[in-house]
Amino acid sequence: MSTHPAWIAWASRYPALRARLASWVPGLAAAASVLSLLFAFQQVVASGVANSQARWRVSAERADAMSRCNAGPNAVHRAGCRAQLEAAAPATLP
């Protein structure tokens, strides 16, 4: 009785098939590595796009609020509106 698992005993009976399967392993490992690197690159690009969109949205909202402040009826109202806008503004954009 063999002490090897069944697949090892089966593979030892077919050395040509065993050699062919062994030659595929480096190619499969390389393909898996390339696919994982492509997936990681896609994640980084998607994150950058999301951050860019968020930054653009914050900038557009701030510009819209500033134009509303500048359209105020008098200088006191405009100055107060700008002061509130500066107080509510985040320290840094996302």
mmCIF file with all atom_site columns, C-alpha atoms in Angstrom, residues 5-87:
data_model
loop_
_atom_site.group_PDB
_atom_site.id
_atom_site.type_symbol
_atom_site.label_atom_id
_atom_site.label_alt_id
_atom_site.label_comp_id
_atom_site.label_asym_id
_atom_site.label_entity_id
_atom_site.label_seq_id
_atom_site.pdbx_PDB_ins_code
_atom_site.Cartn_x
_atom_site.Cartn_y
_atom_site.Cartn_z
_atom_site.occupancy
_atom_site.B_iso_or_equiv
_atom_site.pdbx_formal_charge
_atom_site.auth_seq_id
_atom_site.auth_comp_id
_atom_site.auth_asym_id
_atom_site.auth_atom_id
_atom_site.pdbx_PDB_model_num
ATOM 1  C CA . PRO A 1 5  ? -2.003  10.648 -1.254  1.00 0.00 ? 5  PRO A CA 1
ATOM 2  C CA . ALA A 1 6  ? -3.987  9.373  -4.213  1.00 0.00 ? 6  ALA A CA 1
ATOM 3  C CA . TRP A 1 7  ? -3.173  12.270 -6.519  1.00 0.00 ? 7  TRP A CA 1
ATOM 4  C CA . ILE A 1 8  ? 0.585   11.835 -6.006  1.00 0.00 ? 8  ILE A CA 1
ATOM 5  C CA . ALA A 1 9  ? 0.344   8.132  -6.732  1.00 0.00 ? 9  ALA A CA 1
ATOM 6  C CA . TRP A 1 10 ? -1.746  8.895  -9.827  1.00 0.00 ? 10 TRP A CA 1
ATOM 7  C CA . ALA A 1 11 ? 0.706   11.551 -11.028 1.00 0.00 ? 11 ALA A CA 1
ATOM 8  C CA . SER A 1 12 ? 3.665   9.235  -10.552 1.00 0.00 ? 12 SER A CA 1
ATOM 9  C CA . ARG A 1 13 ? 2.084   6.809  -13.017 1.00 0.00 ? 13 ARG A CA 1
ATOM 10 C CA . TYR A 1 14 ? 2.036   9.509  -15.714 1.00 0.00 ? 14 TYR A CA 1
ATOM 11 C CA . PRO A 1 15 ? 5.418   11.279 -15.718 1.00 0.00 ? 15 PRO A CA 1
ATOM 12 C CA . ALA A 1 16 ? 4.779   13.192 -18.970 1.00 0.00 ? 16 ALA A CA 1
ATOM 13 C CA . LEU A 1 17 ? 1.568   14.680 -17.581 1.00 0.00 ? 17 LEU A CA 1
ATOM 14 C CA . ARG A 1 18 ? 3.313   15.441 -14.313 1.00 0.00 ? 18 ARG A CA 1
ATOM 15 C CA . ALA A 1 19 ? 6.080   17.299 -16.162 1.00 0.00 ? 19 ALA A CA 1
ATOM 16 C CA . ARG A 1 20 ? 3.531   19.254 -18.223 1.00 0.00 ? 20 ARG A CA 1
ATOM 17 C CA . LEU A 1 21 ? 1.584   20.251 -15.096 1.00 0.00 ? 21 LEU A CA 1
ATOM 18 C CA . ALA A 1 22 ? 4.818   21.262 -13.371 1.00 0.00 ? 22 ALA A CA 1
ATOM 19 C CA . SER A 1 23 ? 5.687   23.496 -16.336 1.00 0.00 ? 23 SER A CA 1
ATOM 20 C CA . TRP A 1 24 ? 2.346   25.340 -15.969 1.00 0.00 ? 24 TRP A CA 1
ATOM 21 C CA . VAL A 1 25 ? 2.899   26.331 -12.356 1.00 0.00 ? 25 VAL A CA 1
ATOM 22 C CA . PRO A 1 26 ? 5.263   29.294 -13.016 1.00 0.00 ? 26 PRO A CA 1
ATOM 23 C CA . GLY A 1 27 ? 2.927   30.620 -15.699 1.00 0.00 ? 27 GLY A CA 1
ATOM 24 C CA . LEU A 1 28 ? -0.077  30.355 -13.414 1.00 0.00 ? 28 LEU A CA 1
ATOM 25 C CA . ALA A 1 29 ? 1.816   32.088 -10.613 1.00 0.00 ? 29 ALA A CA 1
ATOM 26 C CA . ALA A 1 30 ? 2.846   34.891 -12.972 1.00 0.00 ? 30 ALA A CA 1
ATOM 27 C CA . ALA A 1 31 ? -0.720  35.292 -14.242 1.00 0.00 ? 31 ALA A CA 1
ATOM 28 C CA . ALA A 1 32 ? -2.046  35.449 -10.676 1.00 0.00 ? 32 ALA A CA 1
ATOM 29 C CA . SER A 1 33 ? 0.585   38.066 -9.797  1.00 0.00 ? 33 SER A CA 1
ATOM 30 C CA . VAL A 1 34 ? -0.269  40.204 -12.825 1.00 0.00 ? 34 VAL A CA 1
ATOM 31 C CA . LEU A 1 35 ? -3.986  40.004 -12.094 1.00 0.00 ? 35 LEU A CA 1
ATOM 32 C CA . SER A 1 36 ? -3.474  40.990 -8.456  1.00 0.00 ? 36 SER A CA 1
ATOM 33 C CA . LEU A 1 37 ? -1.300  43.955 -9.477  1.00 0.00 ? 37 LEU A CA 1
ATOM 34 C CA . LEU A 1 38 ? -3.928  45.079 -11.997 1.00 0.00 ? 38 LEU A CA 1
ATOM 35 C CA . PHE A 1 39 ? -6.619  44.838 -9.328  1.00 0.00 ? 39 PHE A CA 1
ATOM 36 C CA . ALA A 1 40 ? -4.507  46.884 -6.898  1.00 0.00 ? 40 ALA A CA 1
ATOM 37 C CA . PHE A 1 41 ? -3.868  49.505 -9.603  1.00 0.00 ? 41 PHE A CA 1
ATOM 38 C CA . GLN A 1 42 ? -7.595  49.706 -10.329 1.00 0.00 ? 42 GLN A CA 1
ATOM 39 C CA . GLN A 1 43 ? -8.315  50.256 -6.631  1.00 0.00 ? 43 GLN A CA 1
ATOM 40 C CA . VAL A 1 44 ? -5.752  53.069 -6.419  1.00 0.00 ? 44 VAL A CA 1
ATOM 41 C CA . VAL A 1 45 ? -7.117  54.778 -9.530  1.00 0.00 ? 45 VAL A CA 1
ATOM 42 C CA . ALA A 1 46 ? -10.720 54.483 -8.316  1.00 0.00 ? 46 ALA A CA 1
ATOM 43 C CA . SER A 1 47 ? -9.735  55.967 -4.958  1.00 0.00 ? 47 SER A CA 1
ATOM 44 C CA . GLY A 1 48 ? -7.960  58.857 -6.667  1.00 0.00 ? 48 GLY A CA 1
ATOM 45 C CA . VAL A 1 49 ? -10.984 59.576 -8.840  1.00 0.00 ? 49 VAL A CA 1
ATOM 46 C CA . ALA A 1 50 ? -13.299 59.536 -5.812  1.00 0.00 ? 50 ALA A CA 1
ATOM 47 C CA . ASN A 1 51 ? -11.008 61.915 -3.915  1.00 0.00 ? 51 ASN A CA 1
ATOM 48 C CA . SER A 1 52 ? -10.800 64.211 -6.925  1.00 0.00 ? 52 SER A CA 1
ATOM 49 C CA . GLN A 1 53 ? -14.578 64.306 -7.254  1.00 0.00 ? 53 GLN A CA 1
ATOM 50 C CA . ALA A 1 54 ? -14.985 65.086 -3.556  1.00 0.00 ? 54 ALA A CA 1
ATOM 51 C CA . ARG A 1 55 ? -12.398 67.859 -3.769  1.00 0.00 ? 55 ARG A CA 1
ATOM 52 C CA . TRP A 1 56 ? -14.077 69.322 -6.849  1.00 0.00 ? 56 TRP A CA 1
ATOM 53 C CA . ARG A 1 57 ? -17.494 69.193 -5.151  1.00 0.00 ? 57 ARG A CA 1
ATOM 54 C CA . VAL A 1 58 ? -16.217 71.001 -2.038  1.00 0.00 ? 58 VAL A CA 1
ATOM 55 C CA . SER A 1 59 ? -14.508 73.622 -4.182  1.00 0.00 ? 59 SER A CA 1
ATOM 56 C CA . ALA A 1 60 ? -17.647 74.188 -6.275  1.00 0.00 ? 60 ALA A CA 1
ATOM 57 C CA . GLU A 1 61 ? -19.855 74.471 -3.177  1.00 0.00 ? 61 GLU A CA 1
ATOM 58 C CA . ARG A 1 62 ? -17.460 76.966 -1.632  1.00 0.00 ? 62 ARG A CA 1
ATOM 59 C CA . ALA A 1 63 ? -17.329 79.052 -4.803  1.00 0.00 ? 63 ALA A CA 1
ATOM 60 C CA . ASP A 1 64 ? -21.137 79.043 -4.978  1.00 0.00 ? 64 ASP A CA 1
ATOM 61 C CA . ALA A 1 65 ? -21.408 80.129 -1.341  1.00 0.00 ? 65 ALA A CA 1
ATOM 62 C CA . MET A 1 66 ? -18.817 82.866 -1.878  1.00 0.00 ? 66 MET A CA 1
ATOM 63 C CA . SER A 1 67 ? -20.719 84.225 -4.895  1.00 0.00 ? 67 SER A CA 1
ATOM 64 C CA . ARG A 1 68 ? -23.904 84.298 -2.821  1.00 0.00 ? 68 ARG A CA 1
ATOM 65 C CA . CYS A 1 69 ? -22.037 86.214 -0.107  1.00 0.00 ? 69 CYS A CA 1
ATOM 66 C CA . ASN A 1 70 ? -20.653 88.695 -2.628  1.00 0.00 ? 70 ASN A CA 1
ATOM 67 C CA . ALA A 1 71 ? -24.145 89.311 -3.979  1.00 0.00 ? 71 ALA A CA 1
ATOM 68 C CA . GLY A 1 72 ? -25.393 90.510 -0.580  1.00 0.00 ? 72 GLY A CA 1
ATOM 69 C CA . PRO A 1 73 ? -27.347 93.755 -0.257  1.00 0.00 ? 73 PRO A CA 1
ATOM 70 C CA . ASN A 1 74 ? -24.721 95.735 1.667   1.00 0.00 ? 74 ASN A CA 1
ATOM 71 C CA . ALA A 1 75 ? -21.091 95.612 2.852   1.00 0.00 ? 75 ALA A CA 1
ATOM 72 C CA . VAL A 1 76 ? -21.998 94.598 6.419   1.00 0.00 ? 76 VAL A CA 1
ATOM 73 C CA . HIS A 1 77 ? -24.046 91.661 5.191   1.00 0.00 ? 77 HIS A CA 1
ATOM 74 C CA . ARG A 1 78 ? -21.287 90.581 2.775   1.00 0.00 ? 78 ARG A CA 1
ATOM 75 C CA . ALA A 1 79 ? -18.603 90.781 5.482   1.00 0.00 ? 79 ALA A CA 1
ATOM 76 C CA . GLY A 1 80 ? -20.716 88.788 7.947   1.00 0.00 ? 80 GLY A CA 1
ATOM 77 C CA . CYS A 1 81 ? -21.513 86.175 5.339   1.00 0.00 ? 81 CYS A CA 1
ATOM 78 C CA . ARG A 1 82 ? -17.814 85.797 4.428   1.00 0.00 ? 82 ARG A CA 1
ATOM 79 C CA . ALA A 1 83 ? -16.882 85.506 8.113   1.00 0.00 ? 83 ALA A CA 1
ATOM 80 C CA . GLN A 1 84 ? -19.440 82.729 8.594   1.00 0.00 ? 84 GLN A CA 1
ATOM 81 C CA . LEU A 1 85 ? -18.183 81.008 5.472   1.00 0.00 ? 85 LEU A CA 1
ATOM 82 C CA . GLU A 1 86 ? -14.560 81.147 6.688   1.00 0.00 ? 86 GLU A CA 1
ATOM 83 C CA . ALA A 1 87 ? -15.557 79.848 10.141  1.00 0.00 ? 87 ALA A CA 1
#
